[in-house]
PDB file of C-alpha atoms and ligand atoms in Angstrom:
ATOM      1  CA  UNK A   1       0.127   0.035  -0.176  1.00 89.00           C
ATOM      2  CA  UNK A   2       1.238   3.632  -0.837  1.00 94.00           C
ATOM      3  CA  UNK A   3       1.854   5.511   2.211  1.00 96.00           C
ATOM      4  CA  UNK A   4       4.134   8.229   1.301  1.00 97.00           C
ATOM      5  CA  UNK A   5       4.446  10.826  -1.730  1.00 98.00           C
ATOM      6  CA  UNK A   6       8.020  12.429  -2.086  1.00 98.00           C
ATOM      7  CA  UNK A   7       8.225  15.420  -4.275  1.00 98.00           C
ATOM      8  CA  UNK A   8      11.052  17.057  -6.146  1.00 97.00           C
ATOM      9  CA  UNK A   9      10.777  20.901  -5.854  1.00 97.00           C
ATOM     10  CA  UNK A  10      12.169  22.617  -9.077  1.00 95.00           C
ATOM     11  CA  UNK A  11       9.703  21.405 -12.208  1.00 94.00           C
ATOM     12  CA  UNK A  12       7.152  19.615  -9.956  1.00 97.00           C
ATOM     13  CA  UNK A  13       6.205  22.111  -7.516  1.00 98.00           C
ATOM     14  CA  UNK A  14       7.375  25.273  -9.167  1.00 98.00           C
ATOM     15  CA  UNK A  15       9.320  26.451 -12.129  1.00 96.00           C
ATOM     16  CA  UNK A  16      12.386  28.044 -10.734  1.00 95.00           C
ATOM     17  CA  UNK A  17      14.485  26.813 -13.634  1.00 92.00           C
ATOM     18  CA  UNK A  18      13.894  29.856 -15.711  1.00 94.00           C
ATOM     19  CA  UNK A  19      15.349  31.925 -12.711  1.00 96.00           C
ATOM     20  CA  UNK A  20      18.303  29.433 -12.588  1.00 96.00           C
ATOM     21  CA  UNK A  21      18.557  30.072 -16.288  1.00 96.00           C
ATOM     22  CA  UNK A  22      18.872  33.896 -16.178  1.00 97.00           C
ATOM     23  CA  UNK A  23      21.484  33.841 -13.299  1.00 98.00           C
ATOM     24  CA  UNK A  24      23.680  31.252 -14.926  1.00 98.00           C
ATOM     25  CA  UNK A  25      23.562  33.251 -18.277  1.00 98.00           C
ATOM     26  CA  UNK A  26      24.726  36.290 -16.638  1.00 97.00           C
ATOM     27  CA  UNK A  27      27.593  34.451 -15.281  1.00 97.00           C
ATOM     28  CA  UNK A  28      28.544  32.761 -18.520  1.00 98.00           C
ATOM     29  CA  UNK A  29      28.227  36.184 -20.303  1.00 97.00           C
ATOM     30  CA  UNK A  30      30.699  37.895 -17.794  1.00 96.00           C
ATOM     31  CA  UNK A  31      33.294  35.030 -18.661  1.00 97.00           C
ATOM     32  CA  UNK A  32      32.686  35.820 -22.279  1.00 97.00           C
ATOM     33  CA  UNK A  33      30.690  32.737 -23.590  1.00 98.00           C
ATOM     34  CA  UNK A  34      26.867  32.106 -24.485  1.00 98.00           C
ATOM     35  CA  UNK A  35      24.747  29.876 -22.213  1.00 98.00           C
ATOM     36  CA  UNK A  36      21.642  28.884 -23.932  1.00 96.00           C
ATOM     37  CA  UNK A  37      18.132  27.209 -22.953  1.00 93.00           C
ATOM     38  CA  UNK A  38      19.259  23.882 -24.375  1.00 92.00           C
ATOM     39  CA  UNK A  39      22.406  24.148 -22.054  1.00 94.00           C
ATOM     40  CA  UNK A  40      20.282  24.861 -19.200  1.00 91.00           C
ATOM     41  CA  UNK A  41      18.490  21.497 -19.558  1.00 86.00           C
ATOM     42  CA  UNK A  42      21.671  19.684 -18.496  1.00 88.00           C
ATOM     43  CA  UNK A  43      21.423  21.520 -15.133  1.00 90.00           C
ATOM     44  CA  UNK A  44      17.834  20.404 -13.912  1.00 86.00           C
ATOM     45  CA  UNK A  45      17.961  18.484 -10.696  1.00 85.00           C
ATOM     46  CA  UNK A  46      21.934  18.754 -10.639  1.00 89.00           C
ATOM     47  CA  UNK A  47      23.395  20.367  -7.497  1.00 91.00           C
ATOM     48  CA  UNK A  48      24.746  24.094  -7.438  1.00 95.00           C
ATOM     49  CA  UNK A  49      28.584  23.006  -7.755  1.00 95.00           C
ATOM     50  CA  UNK A  50      27.928  20.502 -10.298  1.00 93.00           C
ATOM     51  CA  UNK A  51      25.978  22.863 -12.218  1.00 95.00           C
ATOM     52  CA  UNK A  52      28.955  25.507 -12.263  1.00 98.00           C
ATOM     53  CA  UNK A  53      31.238  22.569 -13.322  1.00 97.00           C
ATOM     54  CA  UNK A  54      29.122  21.819 -16.340  1.00 97.00           C
ATOM     55  CA  UNK A  55      28.931  25.857 -17.244  1.00 98.00           C
ATOM     56  CA  UNK A  56      32.501  25.656 -17.098  1.00 98.00           C
ATOM     57  CA  UNK A  57      32.911  22.935 -19.332  1.00 98.00           C
ATOM     58  CA  UNK A  58      30.545  24.468 -21.738  1.00 98.00           C
ATOM     59  CA  UNK A  59      32.464  27.541 -21.939  1.00 98.00           C
ATOM     60  CA  UNK A  60      35.706  25.632 -22.092  1.00 98.00           C
ATOM     61  CA  UNK A  61      36.805  27.668 -18.899  1.00 97.00           C
ATOM     62  CA  UNK A  62      38.941  26.525 -16.055  1.00 97.00           C
ATOM     63  CA  UNK A  63      38.777  28.120 -12.509  1.00 97.00           C
ATOM     64  CA  UNK A  64      40.481  27.436  -9.149  1.00 98.00           C
ATOM     65  CA  UNK A  65      38.362  25.847  -6.106  1.00 98.00           C
ATOM     66  CA  UNK A  66      38.387  29.379  -4.519  1.00 98.00           C
ATOM     67  CA  UNK A  67      37.378  31.099  -7.786  1.00 98.00           C
ATOM     68  CA  UNK A  68      34.476  28.615  -8.350  1.00 98.00           C
ATOM     69  CA  UNK A  69      33.182  29.091  -4.746  1.00 98.00           C
ATOM     70  CA  UNK A  70      32.996  32.763  -5.667  1.00 98.00           C
ATOM     71  CA  UNK A  71      31.522  32.185  -8.893  1.00 98.00           C
ATOM     72  CA  UNK A  72      28.556  29.967  -7.345  1.00 98.00           C
ATOM     73  CA  UNK A  73      28.067  32.437  -4.539  1.00 98.00           C
ATOM     74  CA  UNK A  74      27.583  35.243  -7.246  1.00 97.00           C
ATOM     75  CA  UNK A  75      25.256  33.290  -9.241  1.00 98.00           C
ATOM     76  CA  UNK A  76      23.222  32.422  -6.172  1.00 98.00           C
ATOM     77  CA  UNK A  77      22.957  35.876  -4.836  1.00 98.00           C
ATOM     78  CA  UNK A  78      21.435  36.637  -8.367  1.00 97.00           C
ATOM     79  CA  UNK A  79      19.079  33.578  -8.369  1.00 98.00           C
ATOM     80  CA  UNK A  80      17.877  34.652  -4.914  1.00 98.00           C
ATOM     81  CA  UNK A  81      16.956  38.131  -5.924  1.00 98.00           C
ATOM     82  CA  UNK A  82      14.200  36.460  -8.079  1.00 97.00           C
ATOM     83  CA  UNK A  83      13.466  33.676  -5.573  1.00 97.00           C
ATOM     84  CA  UNK A  84      12.738  36.302  -2.985  1.00 98.00           C
ATOM     85  CA  UNK A  85      10.287  37.979  -4.995  1.00 97.00           C
ATOM     86  CA  UNK A  86       8.075  34.849  -5.557  1.00 97.00           C
ATOM     87  CA  UNK A  87       4.771  34.545  -4.899  1.00 97.00           C
ATOM     88  CA  UNK A  88       2.181  31.668  -4.354  1.00 98.00           C
ATOM     89  CA  UNK A  89       0.574  32.438  -7.654  1.00 98.00           C
ATOM     90  CA  UNK A  90       3.870  30.764  -9.087  1.00 98.00           C
ATOM     91  CA  UNK A  91       3.087  27.255  -7.735  1.00 98.00           C
ATOM     92  CA  UNK A  92       2.528  25.015 -10.717  1.00 98.00           C
ATOM     93  CA  UNK A  93      -0.858  23.996 -11.404  1.00 98.00           C
ATOM     94  CA  UNK A  94      -2.442  21.161  -9.307  1.00 98.00           C
ATOM     95  CA  UNK A  95       0.346  21.089  -6.898  1.00 98.00           C
ATOM     96  CA  UNK A  96      -1.172  22.662  -3.934  1.00 98.00           C
ATOM     97  CA  UNK A  97      -4.485  20.479  -4.719  1.00 98.00           C
ATOM     98  CA  UNK A  98      -2.409  17.327  -4.976  1.00 98.00           C
ATOM     99  CA  UNK A  99      -0.851  17.939  -1.387  1.00 98.00           C
ATOM    100  CA  UNK A 100      -4.051  18.722   0.050  1.00 98.00           C
ATOM    101  CA  UNK A 101      -5.424  15.305  -1.308  1.00 97.00           C
ATOM    102  CA  UNK A 102      -2.546  13.392   0.198  1.00 97.00           C
ATOM    103  CA  UNK A 103      -3.123  15.178   3.812  1.00 96.00           C
ATOM    104  CA  UNK A 104      -6.995  14.305   3.436  1.00 96.00           C
ATOM    105  CA  UNK A 105      -6.209  10.697   2.652  1.00 95.00           C
ATOM    106  CA  UNK A 106      -3.450  10.214   5.294  1.00 96.00           C
ATOM    107  CA  UNK A 107      -0.606   9.888   2.785  1.00 97.00           C
ATOM    108  CA  UNK A 108       2.678  11.167   4.296  1.00 98.00           C
ATOM    109  CA  UNK A 109       4.450  13.939   2.293  1.00 98.00           C
ATOM    110  CA  UNK A 110       8.026  14.983   2.016  1.00 98.00           C
ATOM    111  CA  UNK A 111      10.044  17.222  -0.234  1.00 98.00           C
ATOM    112  CA  UNK A 112      13.290  15.476  -2.068  1.00 98.00           C
ATOM    113  CA  UNK A 113      15.258  18.374  -3.713  1.00 96.00           C
ATOM    114  CA  UNK A 114      18.739  19.042  -4.628  1.00 93.00           C
ATOM    115  CA  UNK A 115      18.393  22.954  -3.782  1.00 95.00           C
ATOM    116  CA  UNK A 116      19.900  24.631  -0.870  1.00 96.00           C
ATOM    117  CA  UNK A 117      17.055  27.346  -1.310  1.00 98.00           C
ATOM    118  CA  UNK A 118      14.262  24.977  -1.010  1.00 98.00           C
ATOM    119  CA  UNK A 119      13.153  26.354   2.420  1.00 98.00           C
ATOM    120  CA  UNK A 120      13.128  29.816   1.187  1.00 98.00           C
ATOM    121  CA  UNK A 121      11.162  28.866  -1.782  1.00 98.00           C
ATOM    122  CA  UNK A 122       8.637  26.938   0.297  1.00 98.00           C
ATOM    123  CA  UNK A 123       8.032  29.852   2.599  1.00 98.00           C
ATOM    124  CA  UNK A 124       7.826  32.232  -0.305  1.00 98.00           C
ATOM    125  CA  UNK A 125       5.006  29.719  -1.923  1.00 98.00           C
ATOM    126  CA  UNK A 126       3.388  29.528   1.544  1.00 98.00           C
ATOM    127  CA  UNK A 127       3.780  25.533   1.096  1.00 98.00           C
ATOM    128  CA  UNK A 128       6.021  24.484   4.203  1.00 98.00           C
ATOM    129  CA  UNK A 129       3.164  23.398   6.301  1.00 98.00           C
ATOM    130  CA  UNK A 130       2.187  20.677   3.300  1.00 98.00           C
ATOM    131  CA  UNK A 131       5.170  18.707   3.927  1.00 98.00           C
ATOM    132  CA  UNK A 132       5.843  16.490   6.718  1.00 98.00           C
ATOM    133  CA  UNK A 133       9.737  16.034   6.191  1.00 98.00           C
ATOM    134  CA  UNK A 134      12.040  18.340   4.021  1.00 98.00           C
ATOM    135  CA  UNK A 135      15.047  16.727   2.611  1.00 98.00           C
ATOM    136  CA  UNK A 136      17.163  19.184   0.393  1.00 97.00           C
ATOM    137  CA  UNK A 137      20.713  20.318  -0.540  1.00 94.00           C
ATOM    138  CA  UNK A 138      21.436  21.381   2.820  1.00 95.00           C
ATOM    139  CA  UNK A 139      20.913  17.721   4.449  1.00 93.00           C
ATOM    140  CA  UNK A 140      22.379  15.721   1.525  1.00 95.00           C
ATOM    141  CA  UNK A 141      25.756  14.824   0.693  1.00 93.00           C
ATOM    142  CA  UNK A 142      25.139  12.753  -2.696  1.00 93.00           C
ATOM    143  CA  UNK A 143      23.412  14.107  -5.657  1.00 89.00           C
ATOM    144  CA  UNK A 144      20.598  12.444  -7.757  1.00 91.00           C
ATOM    145  CA  UNK A 145      21.063   9.795  -9.427  1.00 93.00           C
ATOM    146  CA  UNK A 146      22.022   8.359  -5.944  1.00 95.00           C
ATOM    147  CA  UNK A 147      18.926   7.624  -3.912  1.00 98.00           C
ATOM    148  CA  UNK A 148      19.921   9.524  -0.799  1.00 98.00           C
ATOM    149  CA  UNK A 149      17.606  12.324  -0.745  1.00 98.00           C
ATOM    150  CA  UNK A 150      14.536  10.024  -1.303  1.00 98.00           C
ATOM    151  CA  UNK A 151      15.766   7.249   1.379  1.00 98.00           C
ATOM    152  CA  UNK A 152      16.196   9.933   3.569  1.00 98.00           C
ATOM    153  CA  UNK A 153      12.748  11.128   3.047  1.00 98.00           C
ATOM    154  CA  UNK A 154      11.414   7.691   3.576  1.00 98.00           C
ATOM    155  CA  UNK A 155      13.443   7.581   6.653  1.00 98.00           C
ATOM    156  CA  UNK A 156      12.111  10.778   8.270  1.00 98.00           C
ATOM    157  CA  UNK A 157       8.713   9.793   7.255  1.00 98.00           C
ATOM    158  CA  UNK A 158       9.237   6.344   8.983  1.00 98.00           C
ATOM    159  CA  UNK A 159       7.810   4.453   5.968  1.00 98.00           C
ATOM    160  CA  UNK A 160       9.514   1.727   3.796  1.00 98.00           C
ATOM    161  CA  UNK A 161      10.847   2.723   0.612  1.00 98.00           C
ATOM    162  CA  UNK A 162       8.508   0.388  -1.258  1.00 97.00           C
ATOM    163  CA  UNK A 163       5.623   2.351   0.036  1.00 97.00           C
ATOM    164  CA  UNK A 164       6.755   5.636  -1.490  1.00 97.00           C
ATOM    165  CA  UNK A 165       6.028   7.330  -4.857  1.00 98.00           C
ATOM    166  CA  UNK A 166       8.257   9.947  -6.091  1.00 98.00           C
ATOM    167  CA  UNK A 167       7.285  12.791  -8.434  1.00 98.00           C
ATOM    168  CA  UNK A 168      10.170  13.988 -10.643  1.00 97.00           C
ATOM    169  CA  UNK A 169      10.929  15.997 -13.730  1.00 94.00           C
ATOM    170  CA  UNK A 170      14.520  15.097 -14.091  1.00 92.00           C
ATOM    171  CA  UNK A 171      15.909  11.853 -15.483  1.00 91.00           C
ATOM    172  CA  UNK A 172      18.597  11.606 -12.719  1.00 91.00           C
ATOM    173  CA  UNK A 173      15.829  12.057 -10.269  1.00 95.00           C
ATOM    174  CA  UNK A 174      13.665   9.218 -11.875  1.00 96.00           C
ATOM    175  CA  UNK A 175      16.892   7.018 -11.631  1.00 96.00           C
ATOM    176  CA  UNK A 176      17.135   8.045  -7.995  1.00 97.00           C
ATOM    177  CA  UNK A 177      13.880   7.101  -7.069  1.00 98.00           C
ATOM    178  CA  UNK A 178      14.189   3.725  -8.930  1.00 98.00           C
ATOM    179  CA  UNK A 179      17.506   2.998  -7.230  1.00 98.00           C
ATOM    180  CA  UNK A 180      15.627   3.840  -3.727  1.00 98.00           C
ATOM    181  CA  UNK A 181      13.238   0.947  -4.603  1.00 98.00           C
ATOM    182  CA  UNK A 182      10.188   3.286  -4.990  1.00 98.00           C
ATOM    183  CA  UNK A 183       7.656   4.074  -7.452  1.00 97.00           C
ATOM    184  CA  UNK A 184       8.108   7.228  -9.973  1.00 98.00           C
ATOM    185  CA  UNK A 185       5.734   9.416 -11.788  1.00 98.00           C
ATOM    186  CA  UNK A 186       7.550  11.461 -14.004  1.00 97.00           C
ATOM    187  CA  UNK A 187       6.650  14.965 -14.575  1.00 97.00           C
ATOM    188  CA  UNK A 188       7.124  16.136 -18.137  1.00 94.00           C
ATOM    189  CA  UNK A 189       8.225  14.483 -21.300  1.00 91.00           C
ATOM    190  CA  UNK A 190       8.005  10.744 -21.576  1.00 94.00           C
ATOM    191  CA  UNK A 191      10.564  10.086 -23.987  1.00 90.00           C
ATOM    192  CA  UNK A 192      12.998  11.793 -21.641  1.00 88.00           C
ATOM    193  CA  UNK A 193      11.447  10.277 -18.354  1.00 93.00           C
ATOM    194  CA  UNK A 194      10.995   6.603 -20.039  1.00 95.00           C
ATOM    195  CA  UNK A 195      12.242   4.826 -16.732  1.00 96.00           C
ATOM    196  CA  UNK A 196       9.407   6.097 -14.696  1.00 97.00           C
ATOM    197  CA  UNK A 197       6.308   4.027 -13.904  1.00 96.00           C
ATOM    198  CA  UNK A 198       4.236   6.620 -15.561  1.00 96.00           C
ATOM    199  CA  UNK A 199       4.559  10.112 -17.017  1.00 97.00           C
ATOM    200  CA  UNK A 200       2.108  13.061 -16.923  1.00 97.00           C
ATOM    201  CA  UNK A 201       2.739  16.566 -17.866  1.00 97.00           C
ATOM    202  CA  UNK A 202       1.927  18.135 -14.205  1.00 98.00           C
ATOM    203  CA  UNK A 203       0.341  17.364 -11.172  1.00 98.00           C
ATOM    204  CA  UNK A 204      -2.875  18.745 -12.488  1.00 98.00           C
ATOM    205  CA  UNK A 205      -3.321  15.858 -14.566  1.00 97.00           C
ATOM    206  CA  UNK A 206      -3.208  13.148 -12.158  1.00 97.00           C
ATOM    207  CA  UNK A 207      -5.343  12.153  -9.181  1.00 95.00           C
ATOM    208  CA  UNK A 208      -4.314  10.284  -6.019  1.00 94.00           C
ATOM    209  CA  UNK A 209      -6.221   7.513  -6.974  1.00 92.00           C
ATOM    210  CA  UNK A 210      -4.078   6.926 -10.048  1.00 92.00           C
ATOM    211  CA  UNK A 211      -0.975   6.314  -8.015  1.00 91.00           C
ATOM    212  CA  UNK A 212      -2.509   3.554  -5.906  1.00 78.00           C
ATOM    213  CA  UNK A 213      -2.625   1.564  -9.033  1.00 75.00           C
ATOM    214  CA  UNK A 214       0.984   1.694  -9.054  1.00 79.00           C
ATOM    215  CA  UNK A 215       1.409  -0.877  -6.551  1.00 68.00           C
TER     216      UNK A 215
HETATM  217  P1  B16 B   1      20.625  25.837  -5.643  1.00 52.94           P
HETATM  218  P2  B16 B   1      15.177  20.296  -7.660  1.00 52.94           P
HETATM  219  C1  B16 B   1      17.374  21.503  -8.521  1.00 52.94           C
HETATM  220  O1  B16 B   1      16.196  21.644  -7.367  1.00 52.94           O
HETATM  221  C2  B16 B   1      17.530  22.328  -9.624  1.00 52.94           C
HETATM  222  O2  B16 B   1      16.723  21.773 -10.512  1.00 52.94           O
HETATM  223  C3  B16 B   1      18.891  22.415 -10.235  1.00 52.94           C
HETATM  224  O3  B16 B   1      18.859  23.243 -11.437  1.00 52.94           O
HETATM  225  C4  B16 B   1      19.778  23.392  -9.151  1.00 52.94           C
HETATM  226  O4  B16 B   1      21.067  23.577  -9.773  1.00 52.94           O
HETATM  227  C5  B16 B   1      19.648  22.594  -7.956  1.00 52.94           C
HETATM  228  O5  B16 B   1      18.342  22.456  -7.492  1.00 52.94           O
HETATM  229  C6  B16 B   1      20.635  23.248  -6.541  1.00 52.94           C
HETATM  230  O6  B16 B   1      19.628  24.578  -6.402  1.00 52.94           O
HETATM  231  O7  B16 B   1      21.498  26.547  -6.338  1.00 52.94           O
HETATM  232  O8  B16 B   1      19.226  26.409  -5.134  1.00 52.94           O
HETATM  233  O9  B16 B   1      21.097  24.945  -4.380  1.00 52.94           O
HETATM  234  O10 B16 B   1      14.822  19.836  -8.959  1.00 52.94           O
HETATM  235  O11 B16 B   1      16.123  19.075  -6.960  1.00 52.94           O
HETATM  236  O12 B16 B   1      14.366  20.710  -6.763  1.00 52.94           O
HETATM  237 MG1   MG B   2      13.517  19.000 -10.440  1.00 52.94          MG
END
């Protein structure tokens, strides 16, 4: 029986990818190269420092560890200037309703995000109270596709991994869910998320009853 739903943040609950994109693009421009929307796809679900490594590889640029830390901090300050302006109307369609359905039906909920800004984002969206556990970039050490973030979520909710369903928009996140021994609903394109048990375009396209069938 399904006992818990674990949600990725960016791409499932809210579209912060557009803000990450503007901030990374600005950094690339300062270093003298172009960063495109296609490049941005490679950064979805990837941690901040791993994203910076990909950005530097795209630009063919080498930096010292200290320079990389400064660049990551600068990118985050720019990103935060957008995040701090966010309002609850930026919650993706169906997300709040799905979380409410979970609560009504006694299904536990956890956030499983790579972001170190997850708490700030949830607060801006007024969604913190909908999650029984929050696992994010501040309390994980291994990036998706490692299952750590979701296994920690199941542990915090005190439920077996086999009773959890993960909602993910990134391929690495789907792989993390499957390695954790959980079911996975992909949010996005079926061709990219082919390893998920089912794929929908958004949380507004799925009902809690649909995921019970995944068992
Ligand atoms: P931060 P998710 C991920 O969030 C984003 O998809 C990814 O683009 C970002 O680099 C990562 O968080 C780290 O974010 O810089 O805020 O720590 O999809 O795992 O919710
Ligand atoms: Mg995501």
